[in-house]
PDB file of C-alpha atoms in Angstrom:
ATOM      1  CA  UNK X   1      -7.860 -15.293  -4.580  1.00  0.00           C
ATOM      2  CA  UNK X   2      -8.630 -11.932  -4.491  1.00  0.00           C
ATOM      3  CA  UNK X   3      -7.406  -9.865  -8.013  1.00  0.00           C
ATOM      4  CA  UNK X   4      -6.846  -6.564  -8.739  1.00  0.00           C
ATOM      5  CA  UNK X   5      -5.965  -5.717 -12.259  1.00  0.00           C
ATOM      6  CA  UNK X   6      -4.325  -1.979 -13.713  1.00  0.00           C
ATOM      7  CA  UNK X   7      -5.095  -1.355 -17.403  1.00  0.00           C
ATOM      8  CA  UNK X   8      -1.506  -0.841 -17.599  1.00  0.00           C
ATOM      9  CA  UNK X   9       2.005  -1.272 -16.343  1.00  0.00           C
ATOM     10  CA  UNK X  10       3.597   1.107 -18.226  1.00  0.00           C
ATOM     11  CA  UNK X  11       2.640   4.212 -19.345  1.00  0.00           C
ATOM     12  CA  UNK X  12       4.403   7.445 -21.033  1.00  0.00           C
ATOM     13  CA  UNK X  13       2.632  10.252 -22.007  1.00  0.00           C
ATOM     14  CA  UNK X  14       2.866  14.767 -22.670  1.00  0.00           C
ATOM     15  CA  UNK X  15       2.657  17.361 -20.667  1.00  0.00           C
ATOM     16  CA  UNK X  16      -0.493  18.614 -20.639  1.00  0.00           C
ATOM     17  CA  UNK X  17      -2.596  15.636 -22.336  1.00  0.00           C
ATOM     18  CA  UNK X  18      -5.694  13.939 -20.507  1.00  0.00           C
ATOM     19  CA  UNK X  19      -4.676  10.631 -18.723  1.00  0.00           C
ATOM     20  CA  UNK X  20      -7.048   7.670 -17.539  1.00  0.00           C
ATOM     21  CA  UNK X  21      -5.586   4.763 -15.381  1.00  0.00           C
ATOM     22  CA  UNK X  22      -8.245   1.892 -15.213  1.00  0.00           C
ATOM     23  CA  UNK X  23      -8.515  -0.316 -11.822  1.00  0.00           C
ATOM     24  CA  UNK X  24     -10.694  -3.567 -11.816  1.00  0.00           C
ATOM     25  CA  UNK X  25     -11.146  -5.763  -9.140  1.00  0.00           C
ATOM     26  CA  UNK X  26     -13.344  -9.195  -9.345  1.00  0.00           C
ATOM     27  CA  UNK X  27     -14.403  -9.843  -5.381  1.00  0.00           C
ATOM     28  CA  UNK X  28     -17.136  -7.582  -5.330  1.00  0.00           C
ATOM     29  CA  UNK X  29     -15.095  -5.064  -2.252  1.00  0.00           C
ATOM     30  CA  UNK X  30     -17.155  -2.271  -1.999  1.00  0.00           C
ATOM     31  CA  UNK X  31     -14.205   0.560  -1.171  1.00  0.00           C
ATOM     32  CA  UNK X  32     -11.310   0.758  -4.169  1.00  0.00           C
ATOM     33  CA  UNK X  33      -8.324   3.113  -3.354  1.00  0.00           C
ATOM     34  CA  UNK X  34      -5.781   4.702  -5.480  1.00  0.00           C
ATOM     35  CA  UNK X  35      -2.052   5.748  -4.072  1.00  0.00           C
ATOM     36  CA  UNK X  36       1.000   6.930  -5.599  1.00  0.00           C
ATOM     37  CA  UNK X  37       4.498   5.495  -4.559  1.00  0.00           C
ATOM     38  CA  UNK X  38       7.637   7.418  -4.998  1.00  0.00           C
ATOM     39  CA  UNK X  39      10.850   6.813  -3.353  1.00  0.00           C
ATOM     40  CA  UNK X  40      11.196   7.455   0.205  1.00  0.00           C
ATOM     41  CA  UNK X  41       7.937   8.717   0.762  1.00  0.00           C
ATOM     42  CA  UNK X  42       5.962   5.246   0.741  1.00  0.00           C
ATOM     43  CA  UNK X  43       2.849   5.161  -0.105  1.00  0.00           C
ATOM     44  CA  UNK X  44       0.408   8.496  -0.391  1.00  0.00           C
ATOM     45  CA  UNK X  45      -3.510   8.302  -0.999  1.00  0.00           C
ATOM     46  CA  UNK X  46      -5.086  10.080  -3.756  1.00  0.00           C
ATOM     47  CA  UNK X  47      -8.414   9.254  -3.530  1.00  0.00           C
ATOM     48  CA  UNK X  48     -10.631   6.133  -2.736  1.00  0.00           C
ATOM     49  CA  UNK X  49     -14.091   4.643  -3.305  1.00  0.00           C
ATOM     50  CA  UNK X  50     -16.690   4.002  -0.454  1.00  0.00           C
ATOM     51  CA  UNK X  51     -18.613   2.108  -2.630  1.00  0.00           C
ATOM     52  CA  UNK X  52     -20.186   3.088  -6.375  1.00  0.00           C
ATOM     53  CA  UNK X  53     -20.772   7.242  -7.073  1.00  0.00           C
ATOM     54  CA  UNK X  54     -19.123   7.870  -4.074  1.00  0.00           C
ATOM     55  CA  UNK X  55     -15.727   9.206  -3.444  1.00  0.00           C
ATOM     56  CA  UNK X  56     -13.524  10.905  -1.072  1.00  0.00           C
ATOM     57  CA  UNK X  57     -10.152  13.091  -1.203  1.00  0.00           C
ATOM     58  CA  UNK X  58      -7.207  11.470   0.251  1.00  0.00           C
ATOM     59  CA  UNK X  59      -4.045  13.328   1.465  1.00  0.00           C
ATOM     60  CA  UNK X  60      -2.782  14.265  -2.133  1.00  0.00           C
ATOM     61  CA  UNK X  61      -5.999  14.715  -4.351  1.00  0.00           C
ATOM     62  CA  UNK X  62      -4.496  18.003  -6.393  1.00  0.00           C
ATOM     63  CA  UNK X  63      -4.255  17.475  -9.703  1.00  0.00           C
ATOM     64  CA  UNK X  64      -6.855  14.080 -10.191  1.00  0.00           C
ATOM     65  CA  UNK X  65     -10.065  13.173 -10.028  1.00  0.00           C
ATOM     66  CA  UNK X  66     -11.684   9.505  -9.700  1.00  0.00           C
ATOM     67  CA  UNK X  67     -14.811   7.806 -11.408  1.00  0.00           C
ATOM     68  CA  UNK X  68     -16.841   4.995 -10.079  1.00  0.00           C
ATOM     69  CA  UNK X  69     -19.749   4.205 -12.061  1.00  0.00           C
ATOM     70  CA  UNK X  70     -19.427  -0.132 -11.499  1.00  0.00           C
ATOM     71  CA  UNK X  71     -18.453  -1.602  -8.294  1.00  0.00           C
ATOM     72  CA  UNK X  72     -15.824  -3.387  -9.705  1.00  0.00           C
ATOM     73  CA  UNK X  73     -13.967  -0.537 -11.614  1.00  0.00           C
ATOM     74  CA  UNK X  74     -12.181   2.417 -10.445  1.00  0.00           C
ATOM     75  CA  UNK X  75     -10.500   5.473 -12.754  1.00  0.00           C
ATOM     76  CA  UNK X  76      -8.142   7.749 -11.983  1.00  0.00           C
ATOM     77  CA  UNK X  77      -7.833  10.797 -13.748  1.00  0.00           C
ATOM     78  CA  UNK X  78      -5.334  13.234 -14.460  1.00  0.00           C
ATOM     79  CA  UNK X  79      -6.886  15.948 -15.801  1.00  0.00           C
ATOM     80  CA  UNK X  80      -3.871  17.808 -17.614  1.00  0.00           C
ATOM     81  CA  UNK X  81      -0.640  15.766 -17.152  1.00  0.00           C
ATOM     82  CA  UNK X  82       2.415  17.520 -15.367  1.00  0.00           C
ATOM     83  CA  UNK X  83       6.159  15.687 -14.724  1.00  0.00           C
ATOM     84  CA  UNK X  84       5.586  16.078 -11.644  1.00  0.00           C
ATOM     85  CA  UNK X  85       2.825  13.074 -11.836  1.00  0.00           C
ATOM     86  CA  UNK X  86       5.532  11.077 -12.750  1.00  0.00           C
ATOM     87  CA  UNK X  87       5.565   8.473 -10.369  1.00  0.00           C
ATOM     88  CA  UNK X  88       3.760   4.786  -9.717  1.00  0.00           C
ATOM     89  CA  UNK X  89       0.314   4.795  -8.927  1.00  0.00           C
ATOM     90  CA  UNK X  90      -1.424   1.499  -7.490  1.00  0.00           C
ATOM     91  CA  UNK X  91      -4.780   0.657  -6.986  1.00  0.00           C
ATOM     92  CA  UNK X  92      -6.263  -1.529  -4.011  1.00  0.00           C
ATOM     93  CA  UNK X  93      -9.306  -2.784  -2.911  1.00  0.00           C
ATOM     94  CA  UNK X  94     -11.489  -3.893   0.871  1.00  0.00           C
ATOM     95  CA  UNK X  95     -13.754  -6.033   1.264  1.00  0.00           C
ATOM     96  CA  UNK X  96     -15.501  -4.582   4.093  1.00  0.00           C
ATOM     97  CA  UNK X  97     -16.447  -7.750   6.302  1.00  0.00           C
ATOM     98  CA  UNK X  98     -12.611  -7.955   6.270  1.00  0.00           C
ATOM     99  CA  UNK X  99      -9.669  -7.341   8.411  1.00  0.00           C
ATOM    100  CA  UNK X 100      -9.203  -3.968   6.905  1.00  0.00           C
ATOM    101  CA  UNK X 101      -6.283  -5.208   4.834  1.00  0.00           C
ATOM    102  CA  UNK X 102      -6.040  -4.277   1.720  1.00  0.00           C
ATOM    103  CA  UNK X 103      -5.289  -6.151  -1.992  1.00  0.00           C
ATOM    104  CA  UNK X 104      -3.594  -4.284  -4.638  1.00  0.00           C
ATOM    105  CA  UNK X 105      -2.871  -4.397  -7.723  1.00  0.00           C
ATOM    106  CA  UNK X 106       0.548  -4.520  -9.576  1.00  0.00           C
ATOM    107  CA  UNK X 107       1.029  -0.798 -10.262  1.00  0.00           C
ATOM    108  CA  UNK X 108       1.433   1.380 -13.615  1.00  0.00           C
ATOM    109  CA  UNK X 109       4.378   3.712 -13.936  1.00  0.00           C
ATOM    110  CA  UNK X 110       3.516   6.480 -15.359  1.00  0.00           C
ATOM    111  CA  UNK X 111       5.952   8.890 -16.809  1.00  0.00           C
ATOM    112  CA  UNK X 112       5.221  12.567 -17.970  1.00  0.00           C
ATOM    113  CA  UNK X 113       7.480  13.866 -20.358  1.00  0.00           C
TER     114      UNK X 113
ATOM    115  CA  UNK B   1      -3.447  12.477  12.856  1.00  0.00           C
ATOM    116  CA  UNK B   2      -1.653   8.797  12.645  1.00  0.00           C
ATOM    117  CA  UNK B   3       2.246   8.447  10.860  1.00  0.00           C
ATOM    118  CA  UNK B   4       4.681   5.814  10.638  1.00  0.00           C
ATOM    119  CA  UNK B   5       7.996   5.172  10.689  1.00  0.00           C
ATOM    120  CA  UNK B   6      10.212   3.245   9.344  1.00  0.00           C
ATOM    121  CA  UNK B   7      13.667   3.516  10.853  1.00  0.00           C
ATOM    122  CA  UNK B   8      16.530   3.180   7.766  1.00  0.00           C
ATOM    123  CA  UNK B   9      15.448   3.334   3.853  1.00  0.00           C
ATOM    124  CA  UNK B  10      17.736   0.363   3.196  1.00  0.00           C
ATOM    125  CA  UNK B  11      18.946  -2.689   4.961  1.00  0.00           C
ATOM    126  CA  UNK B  12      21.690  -5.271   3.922  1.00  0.00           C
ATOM    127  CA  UNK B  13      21.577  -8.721   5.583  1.00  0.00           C
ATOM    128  CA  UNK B  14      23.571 -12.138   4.516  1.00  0.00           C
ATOM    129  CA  UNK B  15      21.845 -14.878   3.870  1.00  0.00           C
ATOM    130  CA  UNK B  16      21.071 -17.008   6.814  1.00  0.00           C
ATOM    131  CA  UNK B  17      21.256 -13.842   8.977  1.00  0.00           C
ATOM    132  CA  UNK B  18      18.534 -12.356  10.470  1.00  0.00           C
ATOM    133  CA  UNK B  19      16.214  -9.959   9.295  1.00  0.00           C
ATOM    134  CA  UNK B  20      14.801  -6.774  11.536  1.00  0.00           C
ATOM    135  CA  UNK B  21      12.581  -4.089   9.711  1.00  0.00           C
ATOM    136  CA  UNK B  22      11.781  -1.467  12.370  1.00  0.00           C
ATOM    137  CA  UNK B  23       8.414   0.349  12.426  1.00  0.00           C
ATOM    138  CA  UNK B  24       7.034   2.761  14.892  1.00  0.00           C
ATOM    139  CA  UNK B  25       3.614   4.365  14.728  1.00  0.00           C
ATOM    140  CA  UNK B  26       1.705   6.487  16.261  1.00  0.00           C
ATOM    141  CA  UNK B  27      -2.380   6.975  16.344  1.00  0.00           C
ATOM    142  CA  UNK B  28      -4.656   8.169  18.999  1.00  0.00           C
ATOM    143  CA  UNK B  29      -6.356   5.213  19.510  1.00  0.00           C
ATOM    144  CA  UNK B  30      -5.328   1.508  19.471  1.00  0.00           C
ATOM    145  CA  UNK B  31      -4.796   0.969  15.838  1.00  0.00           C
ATOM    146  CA  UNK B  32      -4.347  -1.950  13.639  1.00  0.00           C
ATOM    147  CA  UNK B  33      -1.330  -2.561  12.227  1.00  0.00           C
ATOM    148  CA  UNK B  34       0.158  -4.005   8.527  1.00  0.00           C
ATOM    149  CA  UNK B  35       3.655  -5.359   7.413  1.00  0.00           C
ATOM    150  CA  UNK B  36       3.231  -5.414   3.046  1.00  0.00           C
ATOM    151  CA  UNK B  37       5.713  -6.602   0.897  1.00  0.00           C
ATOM    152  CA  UNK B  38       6.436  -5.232  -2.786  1.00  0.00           C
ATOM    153  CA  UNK B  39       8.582  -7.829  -4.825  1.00  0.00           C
ATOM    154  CA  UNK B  40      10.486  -6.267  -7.971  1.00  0.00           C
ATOM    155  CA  UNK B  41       7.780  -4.927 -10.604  1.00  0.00           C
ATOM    156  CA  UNK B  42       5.015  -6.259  -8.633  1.00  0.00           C
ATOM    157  CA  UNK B  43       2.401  -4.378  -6.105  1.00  0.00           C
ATOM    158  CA  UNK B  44       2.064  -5.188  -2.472  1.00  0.00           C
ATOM    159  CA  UNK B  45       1.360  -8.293  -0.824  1.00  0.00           C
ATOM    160  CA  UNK B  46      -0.244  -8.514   2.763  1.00  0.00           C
ATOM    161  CA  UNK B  47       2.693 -10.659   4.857  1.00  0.00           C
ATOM    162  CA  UNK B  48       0.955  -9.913   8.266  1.00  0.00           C
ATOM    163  CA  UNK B  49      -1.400  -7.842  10.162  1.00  0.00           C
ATOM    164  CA  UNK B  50      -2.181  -7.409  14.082  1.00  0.00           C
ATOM    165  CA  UNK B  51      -6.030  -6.974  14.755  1.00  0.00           C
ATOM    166  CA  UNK B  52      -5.846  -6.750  18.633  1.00  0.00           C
ATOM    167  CA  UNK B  53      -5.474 -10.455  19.582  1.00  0.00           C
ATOM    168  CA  UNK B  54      -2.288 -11.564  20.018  1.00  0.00           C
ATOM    169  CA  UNK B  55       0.994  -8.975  20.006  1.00  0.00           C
ATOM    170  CA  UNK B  56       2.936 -11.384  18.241  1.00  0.00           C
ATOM    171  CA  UNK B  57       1.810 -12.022  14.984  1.00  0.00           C
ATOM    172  CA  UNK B  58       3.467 -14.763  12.560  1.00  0.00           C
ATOM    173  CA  UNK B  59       2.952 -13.859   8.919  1.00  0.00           C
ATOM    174  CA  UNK B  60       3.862 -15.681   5.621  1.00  0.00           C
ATOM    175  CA  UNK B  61       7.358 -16.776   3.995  1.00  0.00           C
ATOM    176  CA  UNK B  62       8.419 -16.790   8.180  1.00  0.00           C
ATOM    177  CA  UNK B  63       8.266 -13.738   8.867  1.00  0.00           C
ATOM    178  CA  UNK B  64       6.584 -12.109  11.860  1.00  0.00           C
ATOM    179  CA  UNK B  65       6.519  -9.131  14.361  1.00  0.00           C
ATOM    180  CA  UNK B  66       5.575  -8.194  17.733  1.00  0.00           C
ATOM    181  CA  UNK B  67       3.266  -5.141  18.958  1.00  0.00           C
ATOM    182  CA  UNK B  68       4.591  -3.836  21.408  1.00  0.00           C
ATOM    183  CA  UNK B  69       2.288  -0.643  22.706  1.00  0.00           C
ATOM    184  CA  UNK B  70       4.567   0.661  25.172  1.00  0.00           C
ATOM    185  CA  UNK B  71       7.111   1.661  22.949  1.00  0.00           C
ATOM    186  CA  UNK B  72       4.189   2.228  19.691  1.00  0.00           C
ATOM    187  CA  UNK B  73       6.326  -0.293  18.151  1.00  0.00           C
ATOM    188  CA  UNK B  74       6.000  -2.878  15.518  1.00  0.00           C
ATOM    189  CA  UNK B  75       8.602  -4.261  14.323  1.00  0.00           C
ATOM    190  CA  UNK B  76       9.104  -7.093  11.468  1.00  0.00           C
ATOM    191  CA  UNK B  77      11.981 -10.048  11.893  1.00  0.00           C
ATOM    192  CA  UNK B  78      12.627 -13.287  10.351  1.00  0.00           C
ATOM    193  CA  UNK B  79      15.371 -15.636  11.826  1.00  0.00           C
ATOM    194  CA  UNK B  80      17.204 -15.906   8.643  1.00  0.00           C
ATOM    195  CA  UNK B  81      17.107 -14.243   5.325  1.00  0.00           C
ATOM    196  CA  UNK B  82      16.630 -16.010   2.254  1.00  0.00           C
ATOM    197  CA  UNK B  83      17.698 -14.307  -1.355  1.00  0.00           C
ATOM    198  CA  UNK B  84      14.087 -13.977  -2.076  1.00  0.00           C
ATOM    199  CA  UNK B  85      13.453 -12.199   0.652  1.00  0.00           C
ATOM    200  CA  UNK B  86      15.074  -8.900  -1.369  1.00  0.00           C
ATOM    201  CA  UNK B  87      12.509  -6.746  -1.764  1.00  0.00           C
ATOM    202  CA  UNK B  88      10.687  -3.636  -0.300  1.00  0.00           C
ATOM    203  CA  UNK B  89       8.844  -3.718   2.910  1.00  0.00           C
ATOM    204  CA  UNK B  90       6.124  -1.371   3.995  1.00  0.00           C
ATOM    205  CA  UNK B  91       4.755  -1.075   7.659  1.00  0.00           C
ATOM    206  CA  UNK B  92       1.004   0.336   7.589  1.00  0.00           C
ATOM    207  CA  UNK B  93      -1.393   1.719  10.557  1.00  0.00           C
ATOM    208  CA  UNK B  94      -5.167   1.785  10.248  1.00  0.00           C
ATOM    209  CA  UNK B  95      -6.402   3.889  12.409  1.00  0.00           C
ATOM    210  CA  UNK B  96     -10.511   3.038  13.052  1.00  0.00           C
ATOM    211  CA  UNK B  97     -11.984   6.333  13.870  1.00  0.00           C
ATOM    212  CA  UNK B  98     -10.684   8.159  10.096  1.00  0.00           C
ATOM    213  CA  UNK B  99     -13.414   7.757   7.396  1.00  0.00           C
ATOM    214  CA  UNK B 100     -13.314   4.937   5.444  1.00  0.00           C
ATOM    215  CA  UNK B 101     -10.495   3.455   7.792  1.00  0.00           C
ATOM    216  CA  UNK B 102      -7.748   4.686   5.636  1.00  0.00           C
ATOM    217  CA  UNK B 103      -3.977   2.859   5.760  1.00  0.00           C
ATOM    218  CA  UNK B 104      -1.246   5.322   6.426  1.00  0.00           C
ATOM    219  CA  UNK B 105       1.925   4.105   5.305  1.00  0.00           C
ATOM    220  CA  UNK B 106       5.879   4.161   6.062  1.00  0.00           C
ATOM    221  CA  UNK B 107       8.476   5.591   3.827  1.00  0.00           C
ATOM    222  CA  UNK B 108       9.474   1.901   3.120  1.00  0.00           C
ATOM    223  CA  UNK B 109      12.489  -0.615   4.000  1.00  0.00           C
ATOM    224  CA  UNK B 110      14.437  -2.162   0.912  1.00  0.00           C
ATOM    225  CA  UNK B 111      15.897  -5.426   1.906  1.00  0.00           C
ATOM    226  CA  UNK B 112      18.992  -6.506   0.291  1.00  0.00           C
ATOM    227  CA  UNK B 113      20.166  -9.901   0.811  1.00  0.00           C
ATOM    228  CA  UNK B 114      23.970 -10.469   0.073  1.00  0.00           C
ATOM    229  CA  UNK B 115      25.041 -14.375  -0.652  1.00  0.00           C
TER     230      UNK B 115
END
């Protein structure tokens, strides 16, 4: 079975202060993904991972930034913590000689105060 | 550019009763389509995906949902609900041309099953 792990599940930090979430995945998928889930809105893409170095912007990538130095690991970043990054982020990953379906992880809540 | 959705934020079924999650898309080209559901505290699980072959598609837990491309329609059922069956359901398009054939999601469907 595929498994993706999140450093955390919950997480509560300032205003203002530097904040890593860590993704790690152990099937060798080449693209990693990170979203943010808030009520009523579903799911929205930050950013995700064609494979290691490379990265593109999703629909909301304000405010975060992404490192992928291994293929199996994935940060997000938020540079300088606001409230309004309160909010669940998950992390998924692709194999891509797959369906396109994606396997995520089970989420961190994050909560700016 | 592709959306979803999903028609009413929260549904209440009895157990027994069936289950109907309603999902419609829409994408510019024939697009592949994902039912995920999120159990209490827990990320999202693939329950079924159509890939072009058949438009109805059976998924774990009994669950399953038919494409229907006329009406850009997918919509999830099971024949009767089970108390585990609580839990939020997401309805997902892929659409193959966008770079890195990105999943766009629906605002989400939380099942509540009443005994």
């Amino acid at each position: 079975d595929v498994k993706v792990t999140q450093s955390s599940r919950y997480l509560v930090k300032r205003t203002g202060e530097k904040v890593f979430l860590e993704c790690v995945q152990d099937m060798d998928h080449e693209n990693m993904f990170w979203y943010r889930q808030d009520p009523g809105l579903g799911l929205r893409l930050i950013y995700f991972s064609y494979d290691v170095k490379m990265k593109e912007k999703g629909d909301i990538p304000e405010g975060y930034s992404v490192s992928r130095e291994k293929k199996e690991r994935f940060s997000l970043i938020l540079e300088s913590a606001s409230t309004n990054q309160t909010s669940m982020y998950l992390c998924a990953s692709r194999d891509l000689a797959g369906a396109l379906e994606q396997y995520f992880g089970p989420g961190t809540r994050l909560t700016v105060t | 550019a592709q959306s979803v959705t999903q028609l009413g934020s929260h549904v209440s079924v009895s157990e027994g009763a069936l289950v109907l999650l309603r999902c419609n898309y829409s994408s510019s080209v024939p697009p592949y389509l994902f039912w995920y559901v999120q159990y209490p505290n827990q990320g999202l699980q693939l329950l079924l995906k159509y890939t072009s072959a058949a438009t109805l598609v059976k998924g774990i837990n009994g669950f399953e949902a038919e494409f229907k491309k006329s009406e850009t329609s997918f919509h999830l059922t099971k024949p009767s609900a089970h108390m585990r069956d609580a839990a939020e359901y997401f309805c997902a398009v892929s659409d193959l041309k966008a770079a890195g054939n990105k999943l766009t999601f629906g605002g989400g469907t939380r099942v509540l099953v009443k005994p």
